[in-house]
């Protein structure tokens, strides 16, 4: 019997919470924005087939594919190296986009494997495996993509044993316009642009903005949330490396969008509005000014379901 799992795209950081906040995305037109992994039993060994719009960008050798490696890693952890599984990855997210593309593949694969083997890992243990594996491929363990991709909604990282993250309330009336311009940027390189240390005043601004954003989310105080949804750690260093980002930010502001930031390590940007007309005007502007070949834009809500069998 075959099982297919969908894992949504996600925005790491959500601007204000570098490595500590993340949210899953659901286009309002009902389309899927995320990878799918199907699993079925095979005679022996790990088999991998590729499909989807972005499959041509993946390594040709199956053993170099992160989904194949996920299966090897999972079977080792389970002590079932001899088991045969056949996986199909439908790669719907571009790599290096800032939309949690690798997290989407990893989460879909590990979720599918866990279901296939009758859930040997509980939610926290599986999330820890997802973070560990994602850390191996991106060079540093941060859960701000895998956690929202797996669990949905807006997730705050706690990084405590048995409490890796917890959901915080979100603003149900907000539209999140996301635009992927069509170029690929490496997370490791985008992290290397950031300074190793920050001035005390910047650290205080970061703590104040993030704590005020979480506070505003619980109070459902939209004006406060928007006023503090600012990225003082990454955006000043990453924005110059994203062609057209600063111009787009200004234009979106003039169109009446409430705030704009970088999704994950970029180049995708996100922009917030509570008005559908304004969000659609922002999407149209981005389509004609920010996108190049292969780019796309969506008006989204947050995906509250996270990863699921479809
Ligand atoms: N928090 C991460 C970063 C997200 O901004 O580097 C990208 O994976």
mmCIF file with all atom_site columns, C-alpha atoms in Angstrom, residues 98-284:
data_model
loop_
_atom_site.group_PDB
_atom_site.id
_atom_site.type_symbol
_atom_site.label_atom_id
_atom_site.label_alt_id
_atom_site.label_comp_id
_atom_site.label_asym_id
_atom_site.label_entity_id
_atom_site.label_seq_id
_atom_site.pdbx_PDB_ins_code
_atom_site.Cartn_x
_atom_site.Cartn_y
_atom_site.Cartn_z
_atom_site.occupancy
_atom_site.B_iso_or_equiv
_atom_site.pdbx_formal_charge
_atom_site.auth_seq_id
_atom_site.auth_comp_id
_atom_site.auth_asym_id
_atom_site.auth_atom_id
_atom_site.pdbx_PDB_model_num
ATOM 1   C CA . UNK A 1 98  ? 13.961 30.868 1.339  1.00 0.00 ? 98  UNK A CA 1
ATOM 2   C CA . UNK A 1 99  ? 10.727 28.869 1.372  1.00 0.00 ? 99  UNK A CA 1
ATOM 3   C CA . UNK A 1 100 ? 12.047 25.956 3.416  1.00 0.00 ? 100 UNK A CA 1
ATOM 4   C CA . UNK A 1 101 ? 12.569 23.765 0.354  1.00 0.00 ? 101 UNK A CA 1
ATOM 5   C CA . UNK A 1 102 ? 14.950 21.273 1.966  1.00 0.00 ? 102 UNK A CA 1
ATOM 6   C CA . UNK A 1 103 ? 12.840 21.236 5.162  1.00 0.00 ? 103 UNK A CA 1
ATOM 7   C CA . UNK A 1 104 ? 9.775  20.390 3.063  1.00 0.00 ? 104 UNK A CA 1
ATOM 8   C CA . UNK A 1 105 ? 11.534 17.366 1.491  1.00 0.00 ? 105 UNK A CA 1
ATOM 9   C CA . UNK A 1 106 ? 13.034 16.225 4.801  1.00 0.00 ? 106 UNK A CA 1
ATOM 10  C CA . UNK A 1 107 ? 9.813  16.619 6.795  1.00 0.00 ? 107 UNK A CA 1
ATOM 11  C CA . UNK A 1 108 ? 7.672  14.904 4.135  1.00 0.00 ? 108 UNK A CA 1
ATOM 12  C CA . UNK A 1 109 ? 10.155 12.028 3.889  1.00 0.00 ? 109 UNK A CA 1
ATOM 13  C CA . UNK A 1 110 ? 10.599 11.457 7.642  1.00 0.00 ? 110 UNK A CA 1
ATOM 14  C CA . UNK A 1 111 ? 6.852  11.808 8.272  1.00 0.00 ? 111 UNK A CA 1
ATOM 15  C CA . UNK A 1 112 ? 6.120  9.277  5.501  1.00 0.00 ? 112 UNK A CA 1
ATOM 16  C CA . UNK A 1 113 ? 8.756  6.851  6.819  1.00 0.00 ? 113 UNK A CA 1
ATOM 17  C CA . UNK A 1 114 ? 7.408  7.155  10.370 1.00 0.00 ? 114 UNK A CA 1
ATOM 18  C CA . UNK A 1 115 ? 3.853  6.395  9.170  1.00 0.00 ? 115 UNK A CA 1
ATOM 19  C CA . UNK A 1 116 ? 5.060  3.515  6.983  1.00 0.00 ? 116 UNK A CA 1
ATOM 20  C CA . UNK A 1 117 ? 6.761  1.881  9.985  1.00 0.00 ? 117 UNK A CA 1
ATOM 21  C CA . UNK A 1 118 ? 3.718  2.431  12.284 1.00 0.00 ? 118 UNK A CA 1
ATOM 22  C CA . UNK A 1 119 ? 4.993  5.513  14.133 1.00 0.00 ? 119 UNK A CA 1
ATOM 23  C CA . UNK A 1 120 ? 8.049  4.313  16.065 1.00 0.00 ? 120 UNK A CA 1
ATOM 24  C CA . UNK A 1 121 ? 8.847  7.982  16.894 1.00 0.00 ? 121 UNK A CA 1
ATOM 25  C CA . UNK A 1 122 ? 6.474  10.312 18.734 1.00 0.00 ? 122 UNK A CA 1
ATOM 26  C CA . UNK A 1 123 ? 5.990  13.933 17.599 1.00 0.00 ? 123 UNK A CA 1
ATOM 27  C CA . UNK A 1 124 ? 8.899  15.453 19.578 1.00 0.00 ? 124 UNK A CA 1
ATOM 28  C CA . UNK A 1 125 ? 11.298 12.605 18.729 1.00 0.00 ? 125 UNK A CA 1
ATOM 29  C CA . UNK A 1 126 ? 10.421 12.882 15.042 1.00 0.00 ? 126 UNK A CA 1
ATOM 30  C CA . UNK A 1 127 ? 10.855 16.669 15.149 1.00 0.00 ? 127 UNK A CA 1
ATOM 31  C CA . UNK A 1 128 ? 14.278 16.194 16.767 1.00 0.00 ? 128 UNK A CA 1
ATOM 32  C CA . UNK A 1 129 ? 15.233 13.824 13.922 1.00 0.00 ? 129 UNK A CA 1
ATOM 33  C CA . UNK A 1 130 ? 14.019 16.380 11.357 1.00 0.00 ? 130 UNK A CA 1
ATOM 34  C CA . UNK A 1 131 ? 16.082 19.150 12.978 1.00 0.00 ? 131 UNK A CA 1
ATOM 35  C CA . UNK A 1 132 ? 19.161 16.973 13.265 1.00 0.00 ? 132 UNK A CA 1
ATOM 36  C CA . UNK A 1 133 ? 18.973 15.890 9.641  1.00 0.00 ? 133 UNK A CA 1
ATOM 37  C CA . UNK A 1 134 ? 18.209 19.393 8.330  1.00 0.00 ? 134 UNK A CA 1
ATOM 38  C CA . UNK A 1 135 ? 21.165 20.657 10.404 1.00 0.00 ? 135 UNK A CA 1
ATOM 39  C CA . UNK A 1 136 ? 23.473 18.155 8.714  1.00 0.00 ? 136 UNK A CA 1
ATOM 40  C CA . UNK A 1 137 ? 22.586 19.427 5.269  1.00 0.00 ? 137 UNK A CA 1
ATOM 41  C CA . UNK A 1 138 ? 22.423 23.152 6.003  1.00 0.00 ? 138 UNK A CA 1
ATOM 42  C CA . UNK A 1 139 ? 25.465 23.223 8.298  1.00 0.00 ? 139 UNK A CA 1
ATOM 43  C CA . UNK A 1 140 ? 23.657 24.444 11.441 1.00 0.00 ? 140 UNK A CA 1
ATOM 44  C CA . UNK A 1 141 ? 20.703 23.130 13.456 1.00 0.00 ? 141 UNK A CA 1
ATOM 45  C CA . UNK A 1 142 ? 17.800 25.558 13.356 1.00 0.00 ? 142 UNK A CA 1
ATOM 46  C CA . UNK A 1 143 ? 14.199 24.424 13.573 1.00 0.00 ? 143 UNK A CA 1
ATOM 47  C CA . UNK A 1 144 ? 12.474 27.504 12.190 1.00 0.00 ? 144 UNK A CA 1
ATOM 48  C CA . UNK A 1 145 ? 11.594 25.758 8.911  1.00 0.00 ? 145 UNK A CA 1
ATOM 49  C CA . UNK A 1 146 ? 11.141 22.115 9.938  1.00 0.00 ? 146 UNK A CA 1
ATOM 50  C CA . UNK A 1 147 ? 8.939  22.938 12.964 1.00 0.00 ? 147 UNK A CA 1
ATOM 51  C CA . UNK A 1 148 ? 6.259  25.003 11.157 1.00 0.00 ? 148 UNK A CA 1
ATOM 52  C CA . UNK A 1 149 ? 6.472  22.748 8.097  1.00 0.00 ? 149 UNK A CA 1
ATOM 53  C CA . UNK A 1 150 ? 5.747  19.706 10.290 1.00 0.00 ? 150 UNK A CA 1
ATOM 54  C CA . UNK A 1 151 ? 3.294  21.207 12.787 1.00 0.00 ? 151 UNK A CA 1
ATOM 55  C CA . UNK A 1 152 ? 1.758  24.157 10.879 1.00 0.00 ? 152 UNK A CA 1
ATOM 56  C CA . UNK A 1 153 ? 0.885  27.675 12.046 1.00 0.00 ? 153 UNK A CA 1
ATOM 57  C CA . UNK A 1 154 ? 3.318  30.106 13.673 1.00 0.00 ? 154 UNK A CA 1
ATOM 58  C CA . UNK A 1 155 ? 5.890  28.249 15.774 1.00 0.00 ? 155 UNK A CA 1
ATOM 59  C CA . UNK A 1 156 ? 8.223  29.716 18.404 1.00 0.00 ? 156 UNK A CA 1
ATOM 60  C CA . UNK A 1 157 ? 11.397 27.739 19.049 1.00 0.00 ? 157 UNK A CA 1
ATOM 61  C CA . UNK A 1 158 ? 12.010 26.895 22.711 1.00 0.00 ? 158 UNK A CA 1
ATOM 62  C CA . UNK A 1 159 ? 14.877 24.441 22.200 1.00 0.00 ? 159 UNK A CA 1
ATOM 63  C CA . UNK A 1 160 ? 14.251 22.664 25.495 1.00 0.00 ? 160 UNK A CA 1
ATOM 64  C CA . UNK A 1 161 ? 14.388 18.889 25.924 1.00 0.00 ? 161 UNK A CA 1
ATOM 65  C CA . UNK A 1 162 ? 10.966 17.545 24.923 1.00 0.00 ? 162 UNK A CA 1
ATOM 66  C CA . UNK A 1 163 ? 9.774  21.102 24.085 1.00 0.00 ? 163 UNK A CA 1
ATOM 67  C CA . UNK A 1 164 ? 11.502 22.034 20.884 1.00 0.00 ? 164 UNK A CA 1
ATOM 68  C CA . UNK A 1 165 ? 8.847  24.532 19.815 1.00 0.00 ? 165 UNK A CA 1
ATOM 69  C CA . UNK A 1 166 ? 5.334  25.693 20.616 1.00 0.00 ? 166 UNK A CA 1
ATOM 70  C CA . UNK A 1 167 ? 2.642  27.317 18.492 1.00 0.00 ? 167 UNK A CA 1
ATOM 71  C CA . UNK A 1 168 ? 1.754  30.945 19.200 1.00 0.00 ? 168 UNK A CA 1
ATOM 72  C CA . UNK A 1 169 ? -1.475 32.625 18.029 1.00 0.00 ? 169 UNK A CA 1
ATOM 73  C CA . UNK A 1 170 ? -1.428 34.269 14.623 1.00 0.00 ? 170 UNK A CA 1
ATOM 74  C CA . UNK A 1 171 ? -3.550 36.987 13.011 1.00 0.00 ? 171 UNK A CA 1
ATOM 75  C CA . UNK A 1 172 ? -6.255 35.168 11.095 1.00 0.00 ? 172 UNK A CA 1
ATOM 76  C CA . UNK A 1 173 ? -7.075 38.207 8.950  1.00 0.00 ? 173 UNK A CA 1
ATOM 77  C CA . UNK A 1 174 ? -3.508 38.669 7.635  1.00 0.00 ? 174 UNK A CA 1
ATOM 78  C CA . UNK A 1 175 ? -2.585 37.835 4.077  1.00 0.00 ? 175 UNK A CA 1
ATOM 79  C CA . UNK A 1 176 ? 1.056  36.903 3.517  1.00 0.00 ? 176 UNK A CA 1
ATOM 80  C CA . UNK A 1 177 ? 2.176  37.704 -0.023 1.00 0.00 ? 177 UNK A CA 1
ATOM 81  C CA . UNK A 1 178 ? 5.296  35.702 -0.864 1.00 0.00 ? 178 UNK A CA 1
ATOM 82  C CA . UNK A 1 179 ? 7.382  36.244 -3.982 1.00 0.00 ? 179 UNK A CA 1
ATOM 83  C CA . UNK A 1 180 ? 10.232 34.008 -5.117 1.00 0.00 ? 180 UNK A CA 1
ATOM 84  C CA . UNK A 1 181 ? 12.235 35.955 -7.709 1.00 0.00 ? 181 UNK A CA 1
ATOM 85  C CA . UNK A 1 182 ? 13.642 32.908 -9.535 1.00 0.00 ? 182 UNK A CA 1
ATOM 86  C CA . UNK A 1 183 ? 17.253 32.939 -8.355 1.00 0.00 ? 183 UNK A CA 1
ATOM 87  C CA . UNK A 1 184 ? 18.776 30.560 -5.841 1.00 0.00 ? 184 UNK A CA 1
ATOM 88  C CA . UNK A 1 185 ? 20.793 31.673 -2.769 1.00 0.00 ? 185 UNK A CA 1
ATOM 89  C CA . UNK A 1 186 ? 22.655 29.355 -0.420 1.00 0.00 ? 186 UNK A CA 1
ATOM 90  C CA . UNK A 1 187 ? 21.597 29.549 3.232  1.00 0.00 ? 187 UNK A CA 1
ATOM 91  C CA . UNK A 1 188 ? 25.198 28.938 4.345  1.00 0.00 ? 188 UNK A CA 1
ATOM 92  C CA . UNK A 1 189 ? 26.407 31.919 2.283  1.00 0.00 ? 189 UNK A CA 1
ATOM 93  C CA . UNK A 1 190 ? 23.540 34.123 3.488  1.00 0.00 ? 190 UNK A CA 1
ATOM 94  C CA . UNK A 1 191 ? 24.421 33.201 7.088  1.00 0.00 ? 191 UNK A CA 1
ATOM 95  C CA . UNK A 1 192 ? 28.085 34.009 6.440  1.00 0.00 ? 192 UNK A CA 1
ATOM 96  C CA . UNK A 1 193 ? 27.099 37.589 5.474  1.00 0.00 ? 193 UNK A CA 1
ATOM 97  C CA . UNK A 1 194 ? 25.963 38.231 9.037  1.00 0.00 ? 194 UNK A CA 1
ATOM 98  C CA . UNK A 1 195 ? 28.457 39.513 11.596 1.00 0.00 ? 195 UNK A CA 1
ATOM 99  C CA . UNK A 1 196 ? 29.678 37.070 14.269 1.00 0.00 ? 196 UNK A CA 1
ATOM 100 C CA . UNK A 1 197 ? 28.815 39.544 17.037 1.00 0.00 ? 197 UNK A CA 1
ATOM 101 C CA . UNK A 1 198 ? 26.328 42.393 17.499 1.00 0.00 ? 198 UNK A CA 1
ATOM 102 C CA . UNK A 1 199 ? 26.337 45.643 19.456 1.00 0.00 ? 199 UNK A CA 1
ATOM 103 C CA . UNK A 1 200 ? 24.444 45.617 22.759 1.00 0.00 ? 200 UNK A CA 1
ATOM 104 C CA . UNK A 1 201 ? 21.838 48.075 21.419 1.00 0.00 ? 201 UNK A CA 1
ATOM 105 C CA . UNK A 1 202 ? 21.053 45.726 18.491 1.00 0.00 ? 202 UNK A CA 1
ATOM 106 C CA . UNK A 1 203 ? 20.673 42.746 20.817 1.00 0.00 ? 203 UNK A CA 1
ATOM 107 C CA . UNK A 1 204 ? 18.266 44.745 22.972 1.00 0.00 ? 204 UNK A CA 1
ATOM 108 C CA . UNK A 1 205 ? 16.254 45.814 19.902 1.00 0.00 ? 205 UNK A CA 1
ATOM 109 C CA . UNK A 1 206 ? 16.070 42.179 18.769 1.00 0.00 ? 206 UNK A CA 1
ATOM 110 C CA . UNK A 1 207 ? 14.856 40.986 22.189 1.00 0.00 ? 207 UNK A CA 1
ATOM 111 C CA . UNK A 1 208 ? 12.339 43.816 22.470 1.00 0.00 ? 208 UNK A CA 1
ATOM 112 C CA . UNK A 1 209 ? 10.935 43.317 18.964 1.00 0.00 ? 209 UNK A CA 1
ATOM 113 C CA . UNK A 1 210 ? 10.538 39.556 19.281 1.00 0.00 ? 210 UNK A CA 1
ATOM 114 C CA . UNK A 1 211 ? 9.070  39.610 22.781 1.00 0.00 ? 211 UNK A CA 1
ATOM 115 C CA . UNK A 1 212 ? 6.704  42.449 21.805 1.00 0.00 ? 212 UNK A CA 1
ATOM 116 C CA . UNK A 1 213 ? 5.639  40.509 18.692 1.00 0.00 ? 213 UNK A CA 1
ATOM 117 C CA . UNK A 1 214 ? 4.836  37.403 20.755 1.00 0.00 ? 214 UNK A CA 1
ATOM 118 C CA . UNK A 1 215 ? 3.019  39.580 23.318 1.00 0.00 ? 215 UNK A CA 1
ATOM 119 C CA . UNK A 1 216 ? 1.044  41.291 20.517 1.00 0.00 ? 216 UNK A CA 1
ATOM 120 C CA . UNK A 1 217 ? 0.175  37.900 19.016 1.00 0.00 ? 217 UNK A CA 1
ATOM 121 C CA . UNK A 1 218 ? -1.384 36.803 22.324 1.00 0.00 ? 218 UNK A CA 1
ATOM 122 C CA . UNK A 1 219 ? -3.147 40.159 22.742 1.00 0.00 ? 219 UNK A CA 1
ATOM 123 C CA . UNK A 1 220 ? -4.201 40.096 19.064 1.00 0.00 ? 220 UNK A CA 1
ATOM 124 C CA . UNK A 1 221 ? -2.862 43.652 18.907 1.00 0.00 ? 221 UNK A CA 1
ATOM 125 C CA . UNK A 1 222 ? -2.285 44.039 15.194 1.00 0.00 ? 222 UNK A CA 1
ATOM 126 C CA . UNK A 1 223 ? -0.836 47.556 15.313 1.00 0.00 ? 223 UNK A CA 1
ATOM 127 C CA . UNK A 1 224 ? 1.772  46.551 17.886 1.00 0.00 ? 224 UNK A CA 1
ATOM 128 C CA . UNK A 1 225 ? 2.669  43.373 15.982 1.00 0.00 ? 225 UNK A CA 1
ATOM 129 C CA . UNK A 1 226 ? 3.252  45.327 12.785 1.00 0.00 ? 226 UNK A CA 1
ATOM 130 C CA . UNK A 1 227 ? 5.198  48.088 14.562 1.00 0.00 ? 227 UNK A CA 1
ATOM 131 C CA . UNK A 1 228 ? 7.726  45.586 15.926 1.00 0.00 ? 228 UNK A CA 1
ATOM 132 C CA . UNK A 1 229 ? 7.870  43.128 13.005 1.00 0.00 ? 229 UNK A CA 1
ATOM 133 C CA . UNK A 1 230 ? 11.392 44.278 12.159 1.00 0.00 ? 230 UNK A CA 1
ATOM 134 C CA . UNK A 1 231 ? 14.545 42.356 11.371 1.00 0.00 ? 231 UNK A CA 1
ATOM 135 C CA . UNK A 1 232 ? 17.575 44.022 12.952 1.00 0.00 ? 232 UNK A CA 1
ATOM 136 C CA . UNK A 1 233 ? 19.856 40.958 12.743 1.00 0.00 ? 233 UNK A CA 1
ATOM 137 C CA . UNK A 1 234 ? 19.761 39.643 9.178  1.00 0.00 ? 234 UNK A CA 1
ATOM 138 C CA . UNK A 1 235 ? 18.017 42.062 6.822  1.00 0.00 ? 235 UNK A CA 1
ATOM 139 C CA . UNK A 1 236 ? 20.645 44.853 6.992  1.00 0.00 ? 236 UNK A CA 1
ATOM 140 C CA . UNK A 1 237 ? 23.316 42.370 5.822  1.00 0.00 ? 237 UNK A CA 1
ATOM 141 C CA . UNK A 1 238 ? 21.272 40.154 3.511  1.00 0.00 ? 238 UNK A CA 1
ATOM 142 C CA . UNK A 1 239 ? 19.149 42.734 1.683  1.00 0.00 ? 239 UNK A CA 1
ATOM 143 C CA . UNK A 1 240 ? 22.025 44.009 -0.508 1.00 0.00 ? 240 UNK A CA 1
ATOM 144 C CA . UNK A 1 241 ? 22.610 40.421 -1.711 1.00 0.00 ? 241 UNK A CA 1
ATOM 145 C CA . UNK A 1 242 ? 19.014 40.077 -2.956 1.00 0.00 ? 242 UNK A CA 1
ATOM 146 C CA . UNK A 1 243 ? 18.593 41.878 -6.303 1.00 0.00 ? 243 UNK A CA 1
ATOM 147 C CA . UNK A 1 244 ? 15.657 44.311 -6.224 1.00 0.00 ? 244 UNK A CA 1
ATOM 148 C CA . UNK A 1 245 ? 14.718 43.630 -2.592 1.00 0.00 ? 245 UNK A CA 1
ATOM 149 C CA . UNK A 1 246 ? 15.077 47.181 -1.245 1.00 0.00 ? 246 UNK A CA 1
ATOM 150 C CA . UNK A 1 247 ? 13.168 48.662 -4.213 1.00 0.00 ? 247 UNK A CA 1
ATOM 151 C CA . UNK A 1 248 ? 10.399 46.077 -3.756 1.00 0.00 ? 248 UNK A CA 1
ATOM 152 C CA . UNK A 1 249 ? 10.173 46.855 -0.057 1.00 0.00 ? 249 UNK A CA 1
ATOM 153 C CA . UNK A 1 250 ? 9.662  50.551 -0.776 1.00 0.00 ? 250 UNK A CA 1
ATOM 154 C CA . UNK A 1 251 ? 7.122  49.920 -3.541 1.00 0.00 ? 251 UNK A CA 1
ATOM 155 C CA . UNK A 1 252 ? 5.134  47.513 -1.337 1.00 0.00 ? 252 UNK A CA 1
ATOM 156 C CA . UNK A 1 253 ? 5.084  50.106 1.404  1.00 0.00 ? 253 UNK A CA 1
ATOM 157 C CA . UNK A 1 254 ? 3.707  52.694 -1.074 1.00 0.00 ? 254 UNK A CA 1
ATOM 158 C CA . UNK A 1 255 ? 1.016  50.209 -2.136 1.00 0.00 ? 255 UNK A CA 1
ATOM 159 C CA . UNK A 1 256 ? -0.163 50.091 1.485  1.00 0.00 ? 256 UNK A CA 1
ATOM 160 C CA . UNK A 1 257 ? 1.359  46.781 2.608  1.00 0.00 ? 257 UNK A CA 1
ATOM 161 C CA . UNK A 1 258 ? 1.855  46.817 6.383  1.00 0.00 ? 258 UNK A CA 1
ATOM 162 C CA . UNK A 1 259 ? 5.366  45.372 6.494  1.00 0.00 ? 259 UNK A CA 1
ATOM 163 C CA . UNK A 1 260 ? 7.816  43.459 4.300  1.00 0.00 ? 260 UNK A CA 1
ATOM 164 C CA . UNK A 1 261 ? 10.685 41.142 5.160  1.00 0.00 ? 261 UNK A CA 1
ATOM 165 C CA . UNK A 1 262 ? 12.929 38.357 3.896  1.00 0.00 ? 262 UNK A CA 1
ATOM 166 C CA . UNK A 1 263 ? 11.530 34.825 4.051  1.00 0.00 ? 263 UNK A CA 1
ATOM 167 C CA . UNK A 1 264 ? 14.193 32.599 5.636  1.00 0.00 ? 264 UNK A CA 1
ATOM 168 C CA . UNK A 1 265 ? 17.560 33.476 4.158  1.00 0.00 ? 265 UNK A CA 1
ATOM 169 C CA . UNK A 1 266 ? 15.965 34.755 0.918  1.00 0.00 ? 266 UNK A CA 1
ATOM 170 C CA . UNK A 1 267 ? 15.617 35.560 -1.908 1.00 0.00 ? 267 UNK A CA 1
ATOM 171 C CA . UNK A 1 268 ? 11.847 35.088 -1.336 1.00 0.00 ? 268 UNK A CA 1
ATOM 172 C CA . UNK A 1 269 ? 10.267 38.095 0.337  1.00 0.00 ? 269 UNK A CA 1
ATOM 173 C CA . UNK A 1 270 ? 7.078  38.231 2.347  1.00 0.00 ? 270 UNK A CA 1
ATOM 174 C CA . UNK A 1 271 ? 4.735  41.179 2.738  1.00 0.00 ? 271 UNK A CA 1
ATOM 175 C CA . UNK A 1 272 ? 1.709  41.481 5.029  1.00 0.00 ? 272 UNK A CA 1
ATOM 176 C CA . UNK A 1 273 ? -1.731 43.045 4.602  1.00 0.00 ? 273 UNK A CA 1
ATOM 177 C CA . UNK A 1 274 ? -5.127 42.490 6.150  1.00 0.00 ? 274 UNK A CA 1
ATOM 178 C CA . UNK A 1 275 ? -6.797 43.685 2.918  1.00 0.00 ? 275 UNK A CA 1
ATOM 179 C CA . UNK A 1 276 ? -7.150 41.171 0.084  1.00 0.00 ? 276 UNK A CA 1
ATOM 180 C CA . UNK A 1 277 ? -7.291 43.891 -2.614 1.00 0.00 ? 277 UNK A CA 1
ATOM 181 C CA . UNK A 1 278 ? -4.004 45.395 -1.386 1.00 0.00 ? 278 UNK A CA 1
ATOM 182 C CA . UNK A 1 279 ? -2.399 41.934 -1.163 1.00 0.00 ? 279 UNK A CA 1
ATOM 183 C CA . UNK A 1 280 ? -3.456 41.185 -4.742 1.00 0.00 ? 280 UNK A CA 1
ATOM 184 C CA . UNK A 1 281 ? -2.101 44.534 -5.950 1.00 0.00 ? 281 UNK A CA 1
ATOM 185 C CA . UNK A 1 282 ? 1.196  43.701 -4.202 1.00 0.00 ? 282 UNK A CA 1
ATOM 186 C CA . UNK A 1 283 ? 1.309  40.287 -5.885 1.00 0.00 ? 283 UNK A CA 1
ATOM 187 C CA . UNK A 1 284 ? 0.687  41.904 -9.302 1.00 0.00 ? 284 UNK A CA 1
#
